[in-house]
Amino acid sequence: MTTSFNAIICRYHEIAIKGHNRNMFEQKMVDNIRYLLRRIENIQVKKVRGRIWVQRKEMVPFSAADMTEIHDRMKMAFGLESYSPAIMTPPDIEALKDAVRSSAAPYFNAALAQNQTISFRIRASRSDKEFPMRSKDIEIALATLVGDIFDQDRLKINLDKAMVTVGCEVRREFAIIFYESFRCPGGLPVGSNSSVLALLSGGIDSPVACYMMMKRGCPVDYVTFHSSPYTPPETTDKVKKMGALLNEFQRPGKLFSCNLAEIQKAIRDNCRPDFRTVLYRRMMLRIAAKIAGNNGNRALLTGESVGQVASQTIINMGVINAATEMLILRPLVGIDKNETIRMAREIGTLDLSNVQVPDSCTVFAPSSPATAAPMFRVLEEEQKLGDWESIIDKIVTEAEVF
Ligand code: ATP
Ligand code: MG
């Protein structure tokens, strides 16, 4: 037998959302939760003073399948700290006792099945000071009830550390009973900050970078570069799949797909081979900045991390950075690869990242790229390209949008 719940209580740190933006943050969170749980029929998400509540219309209990969906999706609710499945009742002690009677068995029996005696506690709080019982009295009443339902001799109360904790909150409008809290990712609700355009490669790093900025409240659109016909359609297909995967965390962002081949050929034919990677990257940023400008994104986002590859030395990053005035966010800049891999596994992007497809940047790549390309030399090389601006304008115009 499992307990059936008719509400989910969602908690967030009010401290994070203090000030005059508070309403906006809360409203975004409500919208986002509604979106995440959209596959549950008749879902309702409401906010009542410092808490967000999820219910189904007319308080219909959640099915087992609903609960699975809730556990799956609430992991993606940026801005929330935790949530608890709960039984919501009128604010009345008899109703609370009924709720405990109908819900406690799975928790207590599971613990009793494994132990001769078990510890439990009731933790009650009331925000409605007009409720006729104090928190302490509610705890005593419910603890006595638990003693009556289960074998008294095998139970003991432990207020500090208990195997079963029964939570109870009494408010003016309703009361709840709950047993467990599940962690959410924290951060800020997506949409509470400006949108950014991520350079998404399908590697391990850039999807993690997207996740990190969504978690700071930024909706993310994506741009990816391929070098058709030198890279196969699989290169873009993989990034499309990655975009779809990342879009599970937010209202879907757009994916722009650009063919870099023409500017790469110009670079191959006119410039020093060891500078190619840096030159490609500068062009990528310029194209990305133009798309971001047209699309209303306020910053670019990459998965760069210092020291990882030749293009990510501090000197080369500086030279690449200077190609645009737009803010470039690099949330992984100081993060070890192992840590990024761990995050990618947790987020669920690692397996897809590990699928090997040819990468746009490796097309015509030099065997030994420069690790410290001086700025003035890079500018000289770009001079040799002639009217590269028209080429990148054409690439922007011809970008495909998914
Ligand atoms: P990733 O795992 O994200 O590919 P990486 O460690 O392989 O990163 P690079 O391939 O040098 O490092 O790329 C650094 C960053 O440049 C990437 O994180 C990504 O933001 C961007 N980038 C690289 N290649 C592409 C591409 N083909 N399309 C879009 N962005 C790209
Ligand atoms: Mg890469």
Coordinates of C-alpha atoms and ligand atoms in Angstrom, one line a residue:
M1 CA 0.0 0.0 0.0
T2 CA 1.3 3.5 -0.8
T3 CA 0.1 6.7 0.6
S4 CA -1.9 8.9 -1.8
F5 CA -1.2 12.6 -1.7
N6 CA -3.3 15.4 -2.9
A7 CA -0.8 18.3 -2.7
I8 CA 2.8 19.1 -3.2
I9 CA 4.4 21.8 -1.0
C10 CA 7.3 23.6 -2.6
R11 CA 9.9 25.5 -0.6
Y12 CA 12.2 28.2 -1.6
H13 CA 14.7 30.5 0.2
E14 CA 13.0 33.8 0.6
I15 CA 16.3 35.4 1.2
A16 CA 17.3 34.8 -2.5
I17 CA 14.3 36.7 -3.7
K18 CA 14.0 39.6 -1.3
G19 CA 13.2 43.0 -2.5
H20 CA 10.9 44.5 -5.1
N21 CA 11.5 41.6 -7.5
R22 CA 10.0 39.2 -5.2
N23 CA 6.6 39.0 -6.9
M24 CA 8.2 38.5 -10.3
F25 CA 10.4 35.7 -9.0
E26 CA 7.5 33.9 -7.4
Q27 CA 5.4 34.3 -10.5
K28 CA 8.1 32.9 -12.7
M29 CA 8.5 29.9 -10.4
V30 CA 4.8 29.3 -10.5
D31 CA 4.8 29.5 -14.3
N32 CA 7.8 27.2 -14.6
I33 CA 6.4 24.5 -12.2
R34 CA 3.2 24.6 -14.2
Y35 CA 5.2 24.1 -17.4
L36 CA 7.4 21.3 -15.9
L37 CA 4.3 19.4 -14.7
R38 CA 2.2 20.1 -17.7
R39 CA 1.8 16.4 -18.5
I40 CA -0.2 15.9 -15.3
E41 CA -3.9 16.3 -16.0
N42 CA -5.7 19.3 -14.4
I43 CA -2.6 20.5 -12.6
Q44 CA -2.9 23.7 -10.5
V45 CA 0.0 25.7 -9.1
K46 CA -0.6 28.4 -6.6
K47 CA 1.3 30.6 -4.4
V48 CA 0.4 31.4 -0.8
R49 CA 2.8 33.4 1.4
G50 CA 6.3 32.0 1.0
R51 CA 5.1 28.6 -0.3
I52 CA 4.0 27.3 -3.7
W53 CA 1.4 24.6 -3.8
V54 CA 0.7 22.0 -6.5
Q55 CA -2.6 20.3 -6.6
R56 CA -5.0 18.8 -9.1
K57 CA -8.3 20.4 -9.7
E58 CA -10.8 19.6 -7.0
M59 CA -8.0 18.1 -4.9
V60 CA -8.0 14.8 -6.8
P61 CA -5.1 12.7 -5.4
F62 CA -2.1 12.2 -7.5
S63 CA -1.8 8.7 -9.1
A64 CA 1.4 6.7 -8.8
A65 CA 2.3 7.7 -12.4
D66 CA 1.8 11.4 -11.4
M67 CA 4.1 11.0 -8.5
T68 CA 6.8 9.5 -10.7
E69 CA 6.4 12.4 -13.1
I70 CA 6.6 14.8 -10.2
H71 CA 9.8 13.3 -8.8
D72 CA 11.3 13.3 -12.3
R73 CA 10.4 16.9 -13.2
M74 CA 10.9 18.7 -9.9
K75 CA 14.6 18.0 -10.1
M76 CA 14.5 20.6 -12.9
A77 CA 12.7 23.3 -10.9
F78 CA 15.3 26.0 -10.6
G79 CA 14.7 28.3 -7.7
L80 CA 13.2 25.7 -5.4
E81 CA 15.0 24.2 -2.5
S82 CA 12.8 21.2 -1.7
Y83 CA 9.3 19.8 -2.0
S84 CA 7.2 17.4 0.0
P85 CA 4.2 15.3 -1.1
A86 CA 1.5 16.1 1.3
I87 CA -2.1 15.3 2.4
M88 CA -4.0 18.6 2.5
T89 CA -6.9 18.9 4.9
P90 CA -9.1 21.6 6.4
P91 CA -7.4 23.3 9.4
D92 CA -9.0 21.1 12.0
I93 CA -7.4 18.6 14.4
E94 CA -9.9 15.8 13.6
A95 CA -9.2 16.2 9.9
L96 CA -5.4 16.0 10.7
K97 CA -5.9 12.9 12.7
D98 CA -7.8 11.3 9.8
A99 CA -5.0 12.3 7.4
V100 CA -2.4 10.6 9.7
R101 CA -4.6 7.5 10.0
S102 CA -4.9 7.2 6.3
S103 CA -1.3 7.9 5.4
A104 CA 1.1 6.7 8.1
A105 CA 1.1 3.0 7.6
P106 CA 3.6 2.7 4.7
Y107 CA 6.2 4.8 6.5
F108 CA 5.8 3.2 10.0
N109 CA 5.4 -0.4 8.6
A110 CA 8.5 -0.1 6.4
A111 CA 10.6 1.0 9.4
L112 CA 9.0 -1.6 11.7
A113 CA 9.7 -4.4 9.2
Q114 CA 13.4 -3.7 9.6
N115 CA 13.7 -2.9 13.3
Q116 CA 12.4 -4.3 16.5
T117 CA 11.7 -0.7 17.8
I118 CA 11.7 2.5 15.8
S119 CA 12.0 6.1 16.7
F120 CA 9.6 8.7 15.4
R121 CA 8.6 12.4 16.0
I122 CA 5.9 14.8 15.0
R123 CA 7.0 18.2 13.9
A124 CA 4.1 20.7 13.9
S125 CA 4.0 24.4 13.1
R126 CA 1.1 26.8 12.9
S127 CA 1.2 30.1 11.1
D128 CA -2.4 30.7 12.1
K129 CA -2.1 31.8 15.7
E130 CA -5.9 31.6 16.1
F131 CA -5.8 27.9 15.7
P132 CA -7.1 26.6 19.1
M133 CA -4.1 24.3 19.8
R134 CA -0.4 25.3 20.1
S135 CA 2.2 23.5 18.0
K136 CA 3.2 21.4 21.1
D137 CA -0.4 20.3 21.7
I138 CA -0.8 19.3 18.0
E139 CA 2.4 17.2 18.3
I140 CA 1.2 15.5 21.5
A141 CA -2.2 14.7 19.9
L142 CA -0.7 13.2 16.8
A143 CA 2.0 11.3 18.7
T144 CA -0.7 9.8 20.9
L145 CA -2.7 8.8 17.8
V146 CA 0.4 7.1 16.3
G147 CA 0.8 5.2 19.5
D148 CA -2.7 4.0 19.2
I149 CA -2.4 2.9 15.6
F150 CA 0.8 1.0 15.8
D151 CA 2.3 -1.3 18.5
Q152 CA 3.1 1.2 21.3
D153 CA 5.9 -1.0 22.7
R154 CA 7.8 -0.9 19.5
L155 CA 7.8 2.9 19.2
K156 CA 9.8 5.5 20.9
I157 CA 9.8 9.2 20.4
N158 CA 13.1 10.9 19.5
L159 CA 12.9 14.6 18.8
D160 CA 16.5 14.9 17.5
K161 CA 16.9 12.0 15.2
A162 CA 13.9 9.9 14.2
M163 CA 13.4 7.1 11.6
V164 CA 10.0 8.5 10.8
T165 CA 9.1 12.2 10.9
V166 CA 5.6 13.3 10.6
G167 CA 5.4 16.9 9.4
C168 CA 2.3 19.0 10.1
E169 CA 1.7 22.6 9.2
V170 CA -1.5 24.5 10.1
R171 CA -2.5 27.6 8.2
R172 CA -5.6 29.7 8.2
E173 CA -6.9 28.2 5.0
F174 CA -5.8 24.6 5.3
A175 CA -3.4 22.2 7.0
I176 CA -1.1 19.5 5.8
I177 CA 0.6 16.2 6.8
F178 CA 3.8 15.1 5.1
Y179 CA 6.6 12.6 5.7
E180 CA 9.5 13.3 3.3
S181 CA 11.3 16.2 1.7
F182 CA 13.0 15.9 -1.7
R183 CA 15.8 18.2 -2.8
C184 CA 15.4 20.6 -5.7
P185 CA 18.3 22.2 -7.6
G186 CA 18.2 25.7 -5.9
G187 CA 19.3 28.6 -8.0
L188 CA 16.8 31.0 -9.6
P189 CA 13.7 30.5 -11.7
V190 CA 14.4 30.5 -15.5
G191 CA 13.1 33.7 -16.9
S192 CA 14.1 35.8 -13.9
N193 CA 17.1 37.1 -15.8
S194 CA 17.8 38.0 -19.4
S195 CA 18.1 35.4 -22.1
V196 CA 21.5 34.4 -23.5
L197 CA 22.7 32.7 -26.6
A198 CA 24.8 29.6 -26.0
L199 CA 27.5 28.3 -28.4
L200 CA 26.4 24.7 -28.3
S201 CA 28.9 22.2 -29.7
G202 CA 27.5 18.8 -28.6
G203 CA 30.7 18.3 -26.6
I204 CA 30.6 17.7 -22.8
D205 CA 31.1 21.3 -21.7
S206 CA 28.7 23.6 -23.5
P207 CA 25.6 21.7 -22.4
V208 CA 26.7 21.9 -18.8
A209 CA 27.4 25.6 -19.2
C210 CA 23.8 26.0 -20.5
Y211 CA 22.4 24.2 -17.5
M212 CA 24.4 26.5 -15.1
M213 CA 23.1 29.6 -16.7
M214 CA 19.5 28.4 -16.7
K215 CA 20.0 27.7 -13.1
R216 CA 20.9 31.4 -12.7
G217 CA 17.6 32.4 -14.2
C218 CA 18.6 32.9 -17.9
P219 CA 16.5 31.4 -20.7
V220 CA 19.0 29.9 -23.2
D221 CA 18.8 29.9 -27.0
Y222 CA 21.5 28.1 -28.9
V223 CA 23.7 28.5 -31.9
T224 CA 25.8 25.7 -33.4
F225 CA 28.3 25.6 -36.2
H226 CA 28.8 22.9 -38.7
S227 CA 31.0 22.8 -41.8
S228 CA 28.8 21.0 -44.3
P229 CA 29.8 19.3 -46.7
Y230 CA 33.0 18.7 -44.7
T231 CA 31.0 17.6 -41.6
P232 CA 28.1 15.2 -42.0
P233 CA 24.4 15.9 -41.1
E234 CA 25.0 13.9 -37.9
T235 CA 27.0 16.8 -36.5
T236 CA 23.9 19.1 -36.5
D237 CA 21.5 16.2 -35.6
K238 CA 23.4 15.6 -32.5
V239 CA 23.2 19.2 -31.4
K240 CA 19.5 19.3 -32.2
K241 CA 19.0 16.3 -29.8
M242 CA 21.1 18.1 -27.2
G243 CA 19.0 21.3 -27.6
A244 CA 15.8 19.2 -27.1
L245 CA 17.3 17.6 -24.0
L246 CA 18.3 21.0 -22.5
N247 CA 14.9 22.4 -23.4
E248 CA 13.4 20.0 -20.9
F249 CA 14.7 22.4 -18.2
Q250 CA 13.0 25.5 -19.6
R251 CA 10.4 26.7 -22.1
P252 CA 12.1 25.6 -25.4
G253 CA 14.8 27.9 -26.7
K254 CA 15.6 28.2 -30.4
L255 CA 18.5 26.6 -32.1
F256 CA 20.4 28.5 -34.9
S257 CA 22.5 26.3 -37.1
C258 CA 25.2 28.0 -39.1
N259 CA 27.5 26.7 -41.8
L260 CA 31.0 28.0 -41.1
A261 CA 32.6 26.2 -44.1
E262 CA 33.0 29.3 -46.3
I263 CA 34.8 31.4 -43.8
Q264 CA 36.9 28.4 -42.8
K265 CA 38.0 27.9 -46.4
A266 CA 38.9 31.5 -46.7
I267 CA 41.0 31.2 -43.5
R268 CA 42.6 28.0 -44.8
D269 CA 43.5 29.6 -48.1
N270 CA 44.8 32.9 -46.7
C271 CA 46.1 32.6 -43.2
R272 CA 48.7 31.0 -41.1
P273 CA 47.7 27.4 -40.3
D274 CA 48.6 27.5 -36.7
F275 CA 46.2 30.5 -36.2
R276 CA 43.3 28.7 -37.7
T277 CA 41.5 27.7 -34.5
V278 CA 41.8 31.2 -33.0
L279 CA 40.5 32.7 -36.2
Y280 CA 37.6 30.3 -36.5
R281 CA 36.7 31.1 -32.9
R282 CA 36.7 34.8 -33.5
M283 CA 34.4 34.4 -36.5
M284 CA 32.1 32.1 -34.5
L285 CA 31.8 34.8 -31.8
R286 CA 31.1 37.5 -34.3
I287 CA 28.4 35.5 -36.0
A288 CA 26.9 34.5 -32.6
A289 CA 26.9 38.2 -31.5
K290 CA 25.0 39.2 -34.6
I291 CA 22.4 36.5 -34.1
A292 CA 22.1 37.4 -30.4
G293 CA 21.6 41.0 -31.3
N294 CA 18.8 40.1 -33.8
N295 CA 17.2 37.6 -31.4
G296 CA 17.2 39.7 -28.2
N297 CA 19.8 37.7 -26.3
R298 CA 21.9 39.9 -24.0
A299 CA 25.1 37.8 -23.6
L300 CA 26.9 34.9 -25.2
L301 CA 27.6 31.7 -23.4
T302 CA 30.4 29.1 -23.9
G303 CA 31.7 26.0 -22.3
E304 CA 35.3 27.2 -22.3
S305 CA 37.5 26.3 -19.4
V306 CA 41.1 27.7 -18.9
G307 CA 43.8 25.4 -20.1
Q308 CA 41.7 22.7 -21.6
V309 CA 42.8 22.9 -25.2
A310 CA 45.0 25.2 -27.3
S311 CA 42.3 27.7 -27.9
Q312 CA 41.7 28.0 -24.2
T313 CA 45.0 29.5 -23.0
I314 CA 44.5 32.8 -21.3
I315 CA 46.2 34.6 -24.2
N316 CA 44.1 32.9 -26.9
M317 CA 40.9 33.4 -24.9
G318 CA 41.7 37.1 -24.6
V319 CA 42.3 37.3 -28.4
I320 CA 39.1 35.4 -29.1
N321 CA 37.2 37.5 -26.5
A322 CA 38.2 40.7 -28.2
A323 CA 36.3 39.8 -31.4
T324 CA 33.0 41.0 -29.9
E325 CA 31.9 43.6 -27.4
M326 CA 29.1 41.5 -26.2
L327 CA 29.3 40.0 -22.7
I328 CA 30.6 36.4 -22.9
L329 CA 29.6 34.1 -20.0
R330 CA 31.9 31.2 -19.2
P331 CA 30.5 29.5 -16.2
L332 CA 33.0 26.6 -16.5
V333 CA 36.1 28.7 -16.7
G334 CA 37.7 27.5 -13.5
I335 CA 36.1 24.1 -13.3
D336 CA 38.0 20.8 -13.7
K337 CA 37.0 18.5 -16.5
N338 CA 36.2 15.7 -14.0
E339 CA 33.8 17.9 -12.2
T340 CA 32.2 18.9 -15.5
I341 CA 31.8 15.3 -16.5
R342 CA 30.2 14.6 -13.1
M343 CA 27.7 17.4 -13.7
A344 CA 27.0 16.2 -17.2
R345 CA 26.2 12.8 -15.9
E346 CA 23.9 14.2 -13.3
I347 CA 22.1 16.5 -15.7
G348 CA 21.7 13.6 -18.2
T349 CA 23.7 15.1 -21.1
L350 CA 26.8 12.9 -20.9
D351 CA 25.8 9.9 -22.9
L352 CA 24.7 12.1 -25.8
S353 CA 27.9 14.2 -25.6
N354 CA 30.0 11.0 -25.8
V355 CA 28.5 10.0 -29.1
Q356 CA 31.3 10.7 -31.5
V357 CA 30.6 12.9 -34.6
P358 CA 32.9 15.1 -36.6
D359 CA 33.3 18.6 -35.2
S360 CA 33.2 21.8 -37.2
C361 CA 36.4 23.1 -35.5
T362 CA 38.4 20.1 -36.5
V363 CA 37.8 20.8 -40.2
F364 CA 41.1 22.0 -41.7
A365 CA 42.5 22.1 -38.2
P366 CA 46.3 22.6 -37.9
S367 CA 48.4 19.8 -36.4
S368 CA 49.9 22.1 -33.9
P369 CA 47.7 25.2 -33.2
A370 CA 49.3 28.3 -31.6
T371 CA 48.8 28.5 -27.9
A372 CA 49.7 32.2 -27.7
A373 CA 48.6 34.1 -30.8
P374 CA 49.6 37.7 -30.4
M375 CA 46.7 40.1 -31.1
F376 CA 48.5 42.2 -33.7
R377 CA 49.4 39.1 -35.7
V378 CA 45.9 37.8 -35.5
L379 CA 44.6 41.2 -36.9
E380 CA 47.2 40.9 -39.7
E381 CA 45.9 37.5 -40.6
E382 CA 42.3 38.8 -40.6
Q383 CA 43.4 41.6 -43.0
K384 CA 44.4 39.0 -45.5
L385 CA 40.8 37.7 -45.6
G386 CA 39.6 40.8 -47.4
D387 CA 35.8 41.3 -47.0
W388 CA 35.1 38.7 -44.4
E389 CA 32.3 40.8 -43.0
S390 CA 30.1 39.9 -46.1
I391 CA 30.9 36.3 -45.6
I392 CA 29.7 36.3 -42.0
D393 CA 26.7 38.4 -42.8
K394 CA 25.7 35.7 -45.4
I395 CA 26.3 33.0 -42.8
V396 CA 24.0 34.9 -40.4
T397 CA 21.3 35.3 -43.1
E398 CA 21.5 31.7 -44.1
A399 CA 21.3 30.3 -40.5
E400 CA 18.7 27.6 -40.2
V401 CA 16.4 27.9 -37.1
F402 CA 15.0 24.9 -35.3
Ligands
ATP1 P1 32.7 21.4 -25.6 O1 32.8 20.1 -24.8 O2 31.6 22.3 -25.1 O3 32.8 21.2 -27.0 P2 35.5 21.7 -25.5 O4 36.2 21.5 -24.2 O5 35.5 20.6 -26.5 O6 34.0 22.2 -25.2 P3 36.1 23.5 -27.5 O7 35.6 22.5 -28.5 O8 37.4 24.1 -27.8 O9 36.2 23.0 -26.1 O10 35.0 24.6 -27.5 C1 35.0 25.6 -26.5 C2 33.6 26.2 -26.6 O11 33.4 26.8 -27.9 C3 32.5 25.2 -26.5 O12 32.2 24.9 -25.1 C4 31.4 25.9 -27.2 O13 30.7 26.8 -26.3 C5 32.0 26.6 -28.3 N1 32.1 25.8 -29.5 C6 33.1 25.0 -30.0 N2 32.7 24.4 -31.1 C7 31.5 24.8 -31.4 C8 30.5 24.5 -32.5 N3 30.8 23.7 -33.5 N4 29.3 25.1 -32.5 C9 29.0 25.9 -31.5 N5 29.8 26.2 -30.4 C10 31.1 25.7 -30.4
MG2 MG 34.4 20.7 -28.4

